[in-house]
Short mmCIF file of C-alpha atoms in Angstrom, two decimals:
data_model
loop_
_atom_site.label_atom_id
_atom_site.label_comp_id
_atom_site.label_asym_id
_atom_site.label_seq_id
_atom_site.Cartn_x
_atom_site.Cartn_y
_atom_site.Cartn_z
CA MET A 1 12.57 -6.59 -26.09
CA LYS A 2 12.02 -7.64 -22.96
CA LEU A 3 10.39 -4.74 -24.89
CA PHE A 4 12.47 -4.05 -26.70
CA GLY A 5 14.41 -5.92 -24.44
CA ARG A 6 15.71 -4.96 -21.06
CA SER A 7 17.76 -2.13 -20.04
CA LYS A 8 20.52 -2.14 -17.38
CA SER A 9 19.10 0.71 -15.39
CA LYS A 10 16.42 -2.04 -13.82
CA ASP A 11 15.84 -5.75 -13.90
CA THR A 12 12.49 -6.21 -12.54
CA GLU A 13 11.12 -9.72 -12.21
CA THR A 14 7.86 -10.78 -13.96
CA LYS A 15 4.93 -11.87 -12.14
CA GLN A 16 3.38 -15.71 -12.35
CA SER A 17 0.55 -16.17 -15.22
CA GLU A 18 -2.60 -16.49 -15.12
CA THR A 19 -10.84 -7.86 -18.10
CA GLN A 20 -12.16 -4.82 -17.81
CA PRO A 21 -15.08 -2.86 -17.87
CA ASP A 22 -16.46 0.01 -20.05
CA ALA A 23 -15.64 3.17 -18.70
CA THR A 24 -19.16 4.61 -19.98
CA GLU A 25 -21.39 2.42 -18.27
CA THR A 26 -21.82 1.59 -14.21
CA SER A 27 -21.78 -1.85 -13.31
CA VAL A 28 -24.90 -3.07 -11.73
CA VAL A 29 -24.30 -6.20 -9.47
CA PRO A 30 -27.54 -7.49 -8.10
CA LYS A 31 -27.33 -8.02 -4.42
CA GLU A 32 -27.18 -11.61 -2.87
CA GLU A 33 -31.16 -12.90 -2.89
CA GLU A 34 -30.61 -15.51 -0.45
CA ALA A 35 -31.50 -15.49 3.11
CA LYS A 36 -29.26 -15.96 5.31
CA ALA A 37 -29.60 -19.47 7.61
CA ASN A 38 -30.03 -18.25 11.01
CA ARG A 39 -30.67 -21.50 13.11
CA VAL A 40 -28.44 -24.14 14.00
CA SER A 41 -31.08 -26.66 12.45
CA ASP A 42 -30.15 -25.64 9.25
CA GLN A 43 -26.84 -27.56 9.30
CA PRO A 44 -26.28 -31.01 9.60
CA ASN A 45 -26.49 -32.39 13.19
CA ALA A 46 -28.43 -29.33 14.10
CA ALA A 47 -29.74 -29.56 18.02
CA PRO A 48 -33.42 -29.19 18.64
CA PRO A 49 -34.15 -25.42 19.45
CA ASP A 50 -34.98 -26.38 22.78
CA ALA A 51 -31.66 -27.79 23.50
CA GLU A 52 -30.37 -27.65 27.24
CA LYS A 53 -27.49 -25.18 27.07
CA ASP A 54 -24.18 -25.51 29.88
CA ASP A 55 -24.76 -22.64 32.22
CA VAL A 56 -21.63 -20.60 31.60
CA LEU A 57 -18.12 -21.23 30.52
CA ASP A 58 -15.19 -21.83 33.22
CA GLU A 59 -14.07 -18.61 35.06
CA GLU A 60 -10.56 -18.47 33.02
CA VAL A 61 -12.99 -18.38 29.99
CA ALA A 62 -15.10 -15.67 31.03
CA SER A 63 -12.63 -13.66 32.35
CA SER A 64 -10.70 -13.85 28.94
CA HIS A 65 -14.05 -13.08 27.19
CA ASP A 66 -14.52 -9.83 29.21
CA GLN A 67 -10.82 -8.63 28.23
CA ASP A 68 -11.58 -8.90 24.81
CA LEU A 69 -14.81 -7.35 24.73
CA LYS A 70 -12.83 -4.49 26.26
CA SER A 71 -9.76 -4.38 24.27
CA GLU A 72 -12.04 -5.13 20.81
CA ASP A 73 -14.46 -2.38 21.72
CA ASN A 74 -11.48 0.14 21.58
CA ALA A 75 -10.46 -0.96 18.12
CA PRO A 76 -10.59 1.89 15.81
CA ASP A 77 -12.96 1.18 12.91
CA SER A 78 -11.45 1.23 9.34
CA VAL A 79 -13.24 2.67 6.31
CA GLU A 80 -13.72 1.64 2.99
CA GLU A 81 -13.31 5.06 1.17
CA PRO A 82 -9.64 5.77 -0.15
CA GLN A 83 -7.53 6.31 2.43
CA GLU A 84 -3.83 7.55 1.77
CA ALA A 85 -1.04 5.76 3.27
CA GLU A 86 0.77 7.74 5.41
CA ILE A 87 4.40 6.01 5.79
CA GLY A 88 6.51 4.38 3.22
CA SER A 89 4.47 5.02 0.19
CA PRO A 90 4.08 7.89 -2.45
CA SER A 91 1.58 10.55 -1.34
CA ARG A 92 -1.09 9.54 -4.24
CA ARG A 93 -1.54 6.30 -3.05
CA HIS A 94 -4.56 4.95 -1.47
CA VAL A 95 -5.49 2.05 0.54
CA PHE A 96 -8.45 0.14 0.08
CA SER A 97 -8.78 -1.92 3.32
CA ALA A 98 -11.82 -3.80 4.34
CA THR A 99 -14.38 -2.54 7.14
CA ALA A 100 -13.26 -2.72 10.56
CA ALA A 101 -13.33 -6.61 12.29
CA PRO A 102 -16.55 -7.33 13.15
CA LYS A 103 -17.24 -7.69 17.06
CA THR A 104 -19.97 -9.95 17.14
CA ILE A 105 -21.47 -13.52 15.02
CA GLU A 106 -24.17 -11.72 13.42
CA GLU A 107 -21.42 -8.38 12.16
CA THR A 108 -20.14 -11.38 9.96
CA ASP A 109 -22.85 -11.69 7.64
CA LEU A 110 -22.71 -15.41 8.19
CA SER A 111 -25.16 -17.77 10.42
CA GLU A 112 -23.93 -19.03 13.90
CA ALA A 113 -24.62 -22.74 12.61
CA PHE A 114 -21.96 -21.96 9.39
CA LEU A 115 -19.64 -20.82 11.74
CA ILE A 116 -19.91 -23.80 14.02
CA ASN A 117 -19.33 -26.01 11.19
CA LEU A 118 -16.57 -24.42 10.11
CA THR A 119 -14.72 -24.55 13.27
CA CYS A 120 -15.65 -28.09 14.25
CA LYS A 121 -13.70 -29.13 10.80
CA ILE A 122 -11.07 -26.88 11.94
CA MET A 123 -10.85 -28.28 15.13
CA ASN A 124 -11.31 -31.96 13.61
CA ALA A 125 -7.83 -31.05 11.45
CA GLY A 126 -5.98 -29.26 14.23
CA GLY A 127 -6.86 -31.39 17.42
CA THR A 128 -6.84 -29.93 20.70
CA MET A 129 -6.85 -26.08 19.98
CA THR A 130 -7.07 -22.74 21.95
CA PRO A 131 -9.56 -19.73 20.88
CA ALA A 132 -6.18 -18.12 19.41
CA GLU A 133 -5.02 -20.84 17.17
CA ILE A 134 -9.01 -20.99 15.86
CA ALA A 135 -9.03 -17.35 15.47
CA ASP A 136 -5.61 -17.70 13.02
CA VAL A 137 -6.96 -20.01 11.13
CA ILE A 138 -10.77 -18.75 10.65
CA LYS A 139 -9.36 -14.92 10.60
CA LEU A 140 -12.17 -14.02 12.55
CA PRO A 141 -11.04 -11.98 16.16
CA LYS A 142 -10.91 -14.13 19.13
CA LEU A 143 -13.57 -12.70 20.90
CA ILE A 144 -16.06 -14.44 17.99
CA CYS A 145 -14.22 -17.28 18.38
CA ARG A 146 -14.99 -17.38 22.06
CA GLN A 147 -19.04 -16.82 21.15
CA LEU A 148 -18.80 -20.06 18.80
CA ILE A 149 -16.70 -22.07 21.82
CA LYS A 150 -19.60 -20.74 24.33
CA GLN A 151 -22.02 -22.06 21.92
CA MET A 152 -20.46 -25.27 21.11
CA THR A 153 -19.66 -26.20 24.55
CA SER A 154 -23.51 -26.03 25.03
CA LEU A 155 -24.07 -28.41 22.17
CA SER A 156 -21.97 -30.68 23.69
CA LEU A 157 -19.43 -30.57 20.83
CA ILE A 158 -16.37 -29.56 22.44
CA GLU A 159 -14.97 -29.99 25.94
CA ALA A 160 -12.14 -28.31 27.81
CA GLN A 161 -8.68 -29.68 28.36
CA GLY A 162 -7.45 -27.48 30.89
CA LEU A 163 -5.31 -23.99 30.63
CA GLU A 164 -2.36 -23.74 27.90
CA SER A 165 0.24 -23.40 30.54
CA ALA A 166 0.91 -22.48 34.24
CA ASP A 167 0.01 -19.19 33.67
CA ILE A 168 -3.67 -18.64 35.13
CA LYS A 169 -4.48 -15.94 32.53
CA SER A 170 -3.32 -18.68 29.32
CA ASP A 171 -6.01 -19.73 27.18
CA VAL A 172 -7.88 -23.05 27.76
CA ARG A 173 -7.62 -25.47 25.56
CA TYR A 174 -10.59 -27.27 23.86
CA VAL A 175 -10.92 -30.59 21.86
CA LEU A 176 -13.91 -32.47 19.89
CA THR A 177 -16.31 -34.63 21.83
CA ASP A 178 -17.47 -37.77 19.71
CA LEU A 179 -20.05 -35.70 18.76
CA GLY A 180 -18.26 -32.71 17.47
CA LYS A 181 -16.37 -35.15 15.64
CA LYS A 182 -19.58 -36.49 13.84
CA TRP A 183 -20.58 -32.89 13.31
CA ALA A 184 -17.66 -32.46 11.98
CA SER A 185 -17.65 -35.57 9.62
CA ASP A 186 -20.98 -34.74 8.49
CA ALA A 187 -20.04 -31.03 7.48
CA MET A 188 -17.27 -31.83 5.60
CA MET A 189 -19.76 -34.30 3.82
CA VAL A 190 -21.18 -30.98 2.26
CA SER A 191 -17.83 -29.25 1.78
CA GLN A 192 -14.28 -29.93 2.56
CA TYR A 193 -13.18 -26.50 2.70
CA ILE A 194 -11.06 -26.01 5.96
CA GLY A 195 -9.87 -21.86 6.10
CA PRO A 196 -10.55 -18.69 6.43
CA ALA A 197 -14.63 -17.40 6.86
CA PRO A 198 -15.98 -16.28 3.69
CA VAL A 199 -17.23 -12.91 2.87
CA THR A 200 -20.74 -12.73 1.21
CA LEU A 201 -21.24 -11.97 -2.53
CA GLN A 202 -22.47 -8.62 -1.55
CA ALA A 203 -19.94 -7.44 0.31
CA PHE A 204 -17.63 -8.89 -2.42
CA SER A 205 -19.51 -7.10 -5.01
CA GLU A 206 -19.69 -3.96 -3.46
CA HIS A 207 -15.70 -3.74 -2.01
CA ILE A 208 -14.73 -4.44 -5.37
CA ARG A 209 -16.60 -1.85 -6.84
CA SER A 210 -15.23 0.52 -4.24
CA GLN A 211 -11.52 -0.05 -5.23
CA SER A 212 -12.14 0.20 -8.70
CA ILE A 213 -9.38 0.25 -11.34
CA ARG A 214 -10.86 3.41 -12.62
CA ASN A 215 -9.70 5.02 -9.42
CA GLU A 216 -6.20 4.54 -10.27
CA GLU A 217 -4.67 7.70 -12.35
CA ILE A 218 -1.31 6.80 -14.12
CA HIS A 219 0.70 9.77 -14.73
CA ARG A 220 3.66 10.03 -17.05
CA ASN A 221 6.42 10.26 -14.40
CA GLU A 222 5.26 6.81 -12.99
CA LEU A 223 4.39 5.01 -16.41
CA ASP A 224 8.21 6.44 -16.84
CA GLU A 225 9.46 4.62 -14.28
CA ALA A 226 7.48 1.18 -14.64
CA LEU A 227 8.86 1.25 -18.17
CA ALA A 228 12.41 2.12 -17.28
CA HIS A 229 13.72 -1.27 -17.40
CA LEU A 230 12.40 -1.21 -21.19
CA VAL A 231 14.07 0.14 -24.52
CA ILE A 232 10.74 1.63 -25.99
CA PRO A 233 10.15 4.52 -28.56
CA ASP A 234 8.67 8.08 -26.88
CA ILE A 235 5.44 7.32 -28.91
CA LEU A 236 4.21 3.93 -27.80
CA LYS A 237 4.80 5.52 -24.28
CA ALA A 238 2.37 8.28 -25.81
CA GLN A 239 -0.07 5.79 -26.67
CA LEU A 240 0.00 3.69 -23.58
CA GLY A 241 -0.37 6.27 -21.14
CA PRO A 242 -4.30 6.84 -22.34
CA ALA A 243 -4.59 3.41 -22.60
CA VAL A 244 -3.97 2.35 -18.97
CA ASN A 245 -5.91 5.81 -17.94
CA SER A 246 -8.94 4.47 -19.30
CA ALA A 247 -9.23 1.08 -17.87
CA ARG A 248 -10.36 -0.18 -21.09
CA SER A 249 -9.37 -3.58 -23.02
CA MET A 250 -6.19 -3.21 -25.32
CA LEU A 251 -4.30 -5.17 -28.10
CA LEU A 252 -0.82 -5.15 -28.05
CA TYR A 253 0.34 -6.83 -31.44
CA GLY A 254 3.26 -6.76 -33.58
CA GLU A 255 6.78 -9.24 -34.18
CA PRO A 256 7.28 -11.67 -31.91
CA GLY A 257 10.26 -11.37 -29.32
CA ASN A 258 9.51 -7.23 -29.15
CA GLY A 259 8.24 -7.57 -25.43
CA LYS A 260 4.66 -7.15 -25.90
CA THR A 261 4.26 -9.30 -22.84
CA SER A 262 6.80 -7.61 -20.85
CA LEU A 263 5.08 -4.49 -21.45
CA ALA A 264 1.88 -5.71 -20.39
CA GLU A 265 3.60 -6.96 -17.41
CA ALA A 266 5.17 -3.93 -16.51
CA LEU A 267 2.06 -1.79 -16.61
CA GLY A 268 1.32 -3.07 -13.41
CA GLU A 269 4.06 -1.51 -12.25
CA SER A 270 2.79 2.05 -12.58
CA PHE A 271 -0.29 1.18 -9.99
CA LEU A 272 0.04 3.03 -6.37
CA ASP A 273 -2.88 1.88 -4.81
CA TYR A 274 -3.58 -1.26 -2.33
CA VAL A 275 -6.51 -3.03 -2.74
CA SER A 276 -8.00 -5.99 -0.09
CA PHE A 277 -9.09 -9.66 -1.79
CA PRO A 278 -11.10 -11.85 0.50
CA TYR A 279 -9.91 -15.63 1.23
CA ALA A 280 -13.19 -17.11 0.04
CA ILE A 281 -16.58 -15.95 -1.13
CA LEU A 282 -20.21 -17.72 -0.25
CA VAL A 283 -22.54 -17.53 -2.48
CA GLY A 284 -25.63 -19.13 -1.21
CA GLN A 285 -23.99 -22.06 0.86
CA GLN A 286 -21.43 -22.92 -1.79
CA ILE A 287 -17.68 -21.51 -0.98
CA ILE A 288 -15.62 -20.10 -3.84
CA ARG A 289 -12.09 -19.80 -2.88
CA PHE A 290 -10.58 -16.43 -4.26
CA TYR A 291 -7.19 -15.32 -2.62
CA ASP A 292 -4.01 -16.96 -4.16
CA GLU A 293 -0.84 -16.41 -3.46
CA THR A 294 0.53 -17.21 -6.33
CA LEU A 295 -1.28 -14.50 -8.00
CA HIS A 296 -1.81 -11.72 -5.48
CA GLU A 297 1.29 -9.92 -4.01
CA THR A 298 0.40 -8.99 -0.20
CA VAL A 299 1.73 -5.65 1.24
CA GLU A 300 1.91 -4.51 4.85
CA PRO A 301 -1.25 -2.28 5.62
CA PRO A 302 -0.52 1.20 7.38
CA GLU A 303 -0.51 1.22 11.06
CA ASP A 304 -4.32 2.85 10.98
CA HIS A 305 -5.73 -0.25 8.87
CA ARG A 306 -4.43 -2.85 11.12
CA ARG A 307 -7.64 -3.56 12.94
CA THR A 308 -9.56 -4.11 9.69
CA ASP A 309 -11.85 -7.39 9.20
CA ALA A 310 -8.63 -10.10 8.89
CA ARG A 311 -11.02 -12.04 6.16
CA TRP A 312 -9.73 -9.60 3.62
CA VAL A 313 -6.16 -9.59 2.54
CA LEU A 314 -4.22 -6.28 1.25
CA CYS A 315 -2.23 -6.55 -1.98
CA ARG A 316 -1.10 -4.70 -4.85
CA ARG A 317 -2.97 -4.46 -8.01
CA PRO A 318 -2.52 -8.21 -9.29
CA VAL A 319 -1.27 -8.69 -13.01
CA VAL A 320 -2.43 -12.10 -13.88
CA LEU A 321 -1.14 -13.88 -17.07
CA ALA A 322 -2.74 -16.58 -19.41
CA GLY A 323 -1.11 -17.75 -22.31
CA GLY A 324 -1.89 -20.50 -24.92
CA GLU A 325 -3.14 -23.11 -22.40
CA LEU A 326 -5.96 -21.04 -21.75
CA THR A 327 -9.72 -22.58 -22.95
CA LEU A 328 -12.88 -21.26 -22.38
CA ASP A 329 -13.93 -23.60 -19.61
CA MET A 330 -10.82 -21.98 -17.41
CA LEU A 331 -13.43 -18.77 -17.60
CA ASP A 332 -15.77 -20.34 -15.56
CA LEU A 333 -15.83 -21.20 -11.88
CA ARG A 334 -13.88 -24.79 -11.19
CA PHE A 335 -16.15 -27.12 -9.03
CA ASP A 336 -13.69 -29.86 -7.33
CA GLN A 337 -15.95 -32.97 -6.92
CA MET A 338 -13.91 -34.12 -4.17
CA ALA A 339 -13.30 -31.26 -1.70
CA ARG A 340 -16.95 -29.82 -2.65
CA PHE A 341 -15.73 -26.12 -3.19
CA TYR A 342 -15.13 -23.85 -6.08
CA GLU A 343 -11.76 -21.99 -7.48
CA ALA A 344 -12.29 -18.95 -8.76
CA PRO A 345 -11.22 -18.52 -12.29
CA MET A 346 -8.20 -16.72 -13.21
CA HIS A 347 -9.86 -13.19 -14.62
CA LEU A 348 -11.69 -12.94 -11.51
CA LYS A 349 -8.60 -13.12 -9.28
CA ALA A 350 -7.53 -10.42 -11.75
CA LEU A 351 -10.25 -7.65 -10.56
CA GLY A 352 -8.71 -4.32 -9.71
CA GLY A 353 -5.85 -5.34 -11.72
CA ILE A 354 -4.60 -6.64 -15.32
CA PHE A 355 -5.50 -9.55 -16.91
CA VAL A 356 -3.09 -10.16 -19.63
CA LEU A 357 -4.17 -12.82 -22.61
CA ASP A 358 -0.77 -13.89 -24.02
CA ASP A 359 -0.22 -15.59 -27.66
CA PHE A 360 -3.89 -14.13 -28.11
CA GLY A 361 -4.88 -16.42 -31.18
CA ARG A 362 -3.04 -19.51 -30.34
CA GLN A 363 -5.49 -20.88 -27.94
CA ALA A 364 -7.41 -24.40 -29.08
CA GLU A 365 -10.69 -21.83 -29.47
CA LYS A 366 -10.82 -19.42 -32.28
CA PRO A 367 -10.02 -15.85 -31.21
CA GLN A 368 -13.57 -14.70 -32.21
CA ALA A 369 -15.09 -17.14 -29.27
CA TYR A 370 -12.78 -15.40 -26.52
CA LEU A 371 -14.20 -11.78 -27.88
CA ASN A 372 -17.83 -13.22 -27.76
CA ARG A 373 -17.54 -15.05 -24.36
CA TRP A 374 -16.51 -11.02 -23.14
CA ILE A 375 -18.57 -8.88 -25.11
CA VAL A 376 -21.20 -8.28 -22.10
CA PRO A 377 -18.16 -7.88 -19.67
CA LEU A 378 -16.33 -5.75 -21.75
CA GLU A 379 -19.85 -3.81 -22.40
CA LYS A 380 -21.77 -3.80 -19.48
CA GLY A 381 -18.77 -4.16 -16.27
CA PHE A 382 -19.87 -7.35 -14.64
CA ASP A 383 -19.84 -11.00 -15.75
CA ILE A 384 -22.36 -13.72 -15.39
CA LEU A 385 -20.81 -17.17 -13.58
CA SER A 386 -22.77 -20.63 -12.10
CA LEU A 387 -22.81 -22.91 -9.92
CA HIS A 388 -23.19 -26.69 -10.32
CA THR A 389 -26.80 -26.27 -8.82
CA GLY A 390 -27.69 -24.21 -11.65
CA LYS A 391 -27.70 -20.85 -9.83
CA LYS A 392 -26.24 -18.12 -11.40
CA PHE A 393 -25.01 -14.81 -10.31
CA SER A 394 -23.11 -11.60 -11.53
CA VAL A 395 -19.87 -10.28 -10.20
CA PRO A 396 -18.03 -6.97 -11.18
CA PHE A 397 -15.96 -6.91 -14.29
CA ASP A 398 -13.36 -4.47 -13.28
CA GLN A 399 -9.74 -4.97 -14.85
CA LEU A 400 -7.75 -3.92 -17.50
CA VAL A 401 -7.94 -6.37 -20.35
CA VAL A 402 -4.73 -6.80 -22.55
CA PHE A 403 -4.55 -9.52 -25.30
CA SER A 404 -0.94 -10.08 -26.75
CA SER A 405 -0.84 -11.23 -30.18
CA ASN A 406 1.57 -11.72 -33.14
CA LEU A 407 -1.17 -11.50 -35.54
CA GLU A 408 -2.68 -8.32 -37.21
CA PRO A 409 -5.87 -7.18 -35.75
CA GLU A 410 -8.11 -8.25 -38.47
CA GLU A 411 -6.77 -11.71 -38.10
CA LEU A 412 -8.60 -11.82 -34.59
CA GLY A 413 -12.00 -11.34 -34.99
CA ASP A 414 -14.88 -9.38 -37.02
CA ASP A 415 -15.43 -5.82 -36.70
CA ALA A 416 -18.06 -6.36 -34.16
CA ALA A 417 -15.33 -7.89 -31.77
CA LEU A 418 -12.97 -5.53 -32.58
CA ARG A 419 -14.97 -3.00 -31.48
CA ARG A 420 -15.36 -3.96 -28.15
CA ILE A 421 -10.85 -3.66 -27.82
CA TYR A 422 -10.75 0.04 -27.13
CA PHE A 423 -7.12 0.65 -27.69
CA LYS A 424 -5.37 -1.07 -30.63
CA ILE A 425 -1.36 -0.40 -30.14
CA HIS A 426 1.33 -2.02 -32.86
CA VAL A 427 4.67 -2.52 -31.06
CA PRO A 428 7.22 -2.17 -33.46
CA SER A 429 10.46 -3.96 -34.34
CA PRO A 430 13.46 -2.12 -32.92
CA THR A 431 15.74 0.07 -34.64
CA LYS A 432 18.97 0.03 -35.37
CA GLN A 433 19.35 2.64 -32.59
CA ASP A 434 17.15 0.74 -29.95
CA TYR A 435 19.02 -2.72 -31.16
CA PHE A 436 22.13 -1.45 -30.59
CA LYS A 437 21.11 -0.25 -27.15
CA ILE A 438 19.51 -3.68 -26.11
CA PHE A 439 22.42 -5.26 -27.35
CA HIS A 440 25.12 -2.95 -25.27
CA ASP A 441 22.72 -3.69 -22.27
CA VAL A 442 22.88 -7.53 -22.55
CA THR A 443 26.96 -7.16 -22.96
CA ASP A 444 27.18 -4.56 -20.11
CA ASN A 445 25.30 -7.38 -17.57
CA MET A 446 27.31 -10.25 -19.13
CA GLU A 447 30.19 -8.33 -18.50
CA MET A 448 31.50 -8.44 -22.13
CA GLU A 449 33.07 -5.97 -23.96
CA TRP A 450 31.05 -4.09 -26.35
CA LYS A 451 32.26 -3.95 -30.30
CA GLN A 452 30.75 -1.36 -32.29
CA ASP A 453 32.99 -2.15 -35.23
CA VAL A 454 32.02 -5.89 -35.16
CA MET A 455 28.27 -5.17 -34.64
CA GLU A 456 27.72 -2.59 -37.31
CA GLU A 457 29.23 -4.91 -39.87
CA PHE A 458 27.13 -8.04 -38.25
CA PHE A 459 24.04 -5.71 -38.72
CA LYS A 460 24.64 -4.88 -42.04
CA ARG A 461 25.03 -8.35 -43.15
CA LYS A 462 22.02 -9.70 -41.63
CA TYR A 463 19.28 -7.11 -41.33
CA GLU A 464 20.32 -4.92 -43.93
CA GLU A 465 21.53 -6.73 -46.64
CA ALA A 466 20.16 -10.38 -45.71
CA GLY A 467 16.69 -8.94 -44.74
CA TYR A 468 15.80 -9.89 -41.53
CA VAL A 469 13.84 -8.22 -38.95
CA THR A 470 15.49 -7.06 -35.87
CA SER A 471 13.98 -8.44 -32.67
CA GLY A 472 14.54 -7.20 -28.99
CA ALA A 473 14.84 -11.05 -28.25
CA HIS A 474 17.62 -11.58 -30.56
CA PRO A 475 20.94 -9.64 -28.49
CA GLY A 476 20.12 -11.91 -25.44
CA PHE A 477 19.52 -15.15 -27.53
CA LEU A 478 22.71 -14.16 -29.55
CA VAL A 479 25.15 -13.75 -26.49
CA ASN A 480 23.84 -16.74 -24.57
CA HIS A 481 24.99 -18.75 -27.58
CA ILE A 482 28.28 -17.01 -27.86
CA ARG A 483 28.70 -17.81 -23.77
CA ALA A 484 27.92 -21.48 -24.66
CA ALA A 485 30.27 -21.54 -27.67
CA CYS A 486 33.19 -20.37 -25.39
CA ARG A 487 32.71 -22.32 -22.60
CA TYR A 488 32.70 -25.71 -24.93
CA LEU A 489 35.78 -23.66 -26.74
CA GLU A 490 37.91 -22.70 -23.04
CA SER A 491 37.72 -18.91 -24.52
CA THR A 492 36.74 -16.01 -22.91
CA PRO A 493 33.67 -14.57 -24.19
CA GLU A 494 33.83 -12.06 -26.97
CA LEU A 495 31.84 -9.92 -29.51
CA SER A 496 33.48 -11.64 -32.85
CA LEU A 497 32.05 -11.84 -36.26
CA ASP A 498 32.58 -15.85 -36.22
CA LEU A 499 31.21 -16.36 -32.87
CA LEU A 500 28.04 -14.17 -34.17
CA GLU A 501 27.67 -16.11 -36.96
CA LEU A 502 27.97 -19.43 -35.43
CA ALA A 503 25.05 -18.32 -32.94
CA TRP A 504 22.87 -16.85 -35.41
CA ARG A 505 22.45 -20.06 -37.09
CA ASN A 506 20.03 -21.11 -33.84
CA VAL A 507 18.06 -17.87 -35.03
CA ALA A 508 17.53 -17.75 -38.63
CA ALA A 509 15.74 -21.08 -38.84
CA SER A 510 12.91 -19.89 -36.97
CA HIS A 511 13.20 -16.02 -36.80
CA ARG A 512 13.30 -14.97 -40.78
CA ARG A 513 11.15 -12.31 -41.81
CA ASP A 514 10.95 -10.73 -45.28
CA VAL A 515 11.09 -6.75 -44.70
CA SER A 516 10.10 -6.16 -48.46
#
């Protein structure tokens, strides 16, 4: 399969790899307890409270500042509640965008000192920069960047370098002073993170709960469309529909090669909603990088959602796949000792979407260990993570966890652990009719003539008389071997018993199954 193999009607691409709450209980995530630092003295190189400030920015800066105030004051606010996209999307789609862009430093929920440190690091890396260029990196409105520049000028951290161009309305360029470079160097000792300003843990948790996967309602036609490129029996679709809508965990098990992984990934195509994720999260004074361009598929926001906080990225609900390489420590925050900031674990990046644990049972640790790790998240709807400082905090555990395994359920864990996996769905080997359909589609895609009589004889010899179990992976595997053999023989690829027998020699050693 690409379950049981791909049909010729659709050839979707799979997402790159990298679970889900119990719907009966409401997740409770405590608010951030630490107070934010409000004085520059809380950060490295803080100036004394009575430091003398420069009078004002130059006239061009003041004028631009006023223009920013007028334009951004008139910007429409976005709402955190689900909003239907009006253009180019299904009528049932909801867009969970972030709140309106902040207009002041206070509205960012970050301290002025933190933002000045981050701006110093950005300018240290970028050299001479305009407020617009700083805004593009820090993902805050230019108005706020001008507020920071005014404060940094008063602290003698930066100095103006003239206009960007001959146009009197162009931006003023700024560069760090020697004091500013020292400030940036000290800030880099704390954390080498340079990028978009983070959001607070409280804002993150509240927004993730607001765009919960439980809000997504999958109907039959949407699931049919998502699975259109797969050859699967109707009874399997009847089982998958309720499982996806439940927002609970599921186990897909059965013989290898029958498309369990392709099926799990395809389920993500049935989701309609757009959700938002932050570039980074601030917990205490520690930064956790969250947005991952290799996992999160961005989408263009509708017109009425374009004035939102740029620290959030609008995406499709993610599908993150992890396989046999997954270890238990990969489910915790990863702290980079050199860079001094964190990377969010895989399953956290799958919030609001699907986390697929492929080849479950083939990881280094026993399957029971992974189930034990997720007992509380699957039951309570939140996970507990720890910083290297010892601080523990909770985050929502809001995703559909899909375990995909070639083992039987009883081989994966005890009854108590398996009880946390709400749906257990057997993915059967294809019937003769489905096997022929997959094979026919493969030959069509390869522009090879389909020969019913040859395939009838081949199926009889290998699957009926020799007792091999059908697999959705066999057709593509056999055809590819036939094409390789024909290139060597300098002949036109065709379905013949001799070529099928030659190709089968590569299948039999590792794919033999006894049906008795």
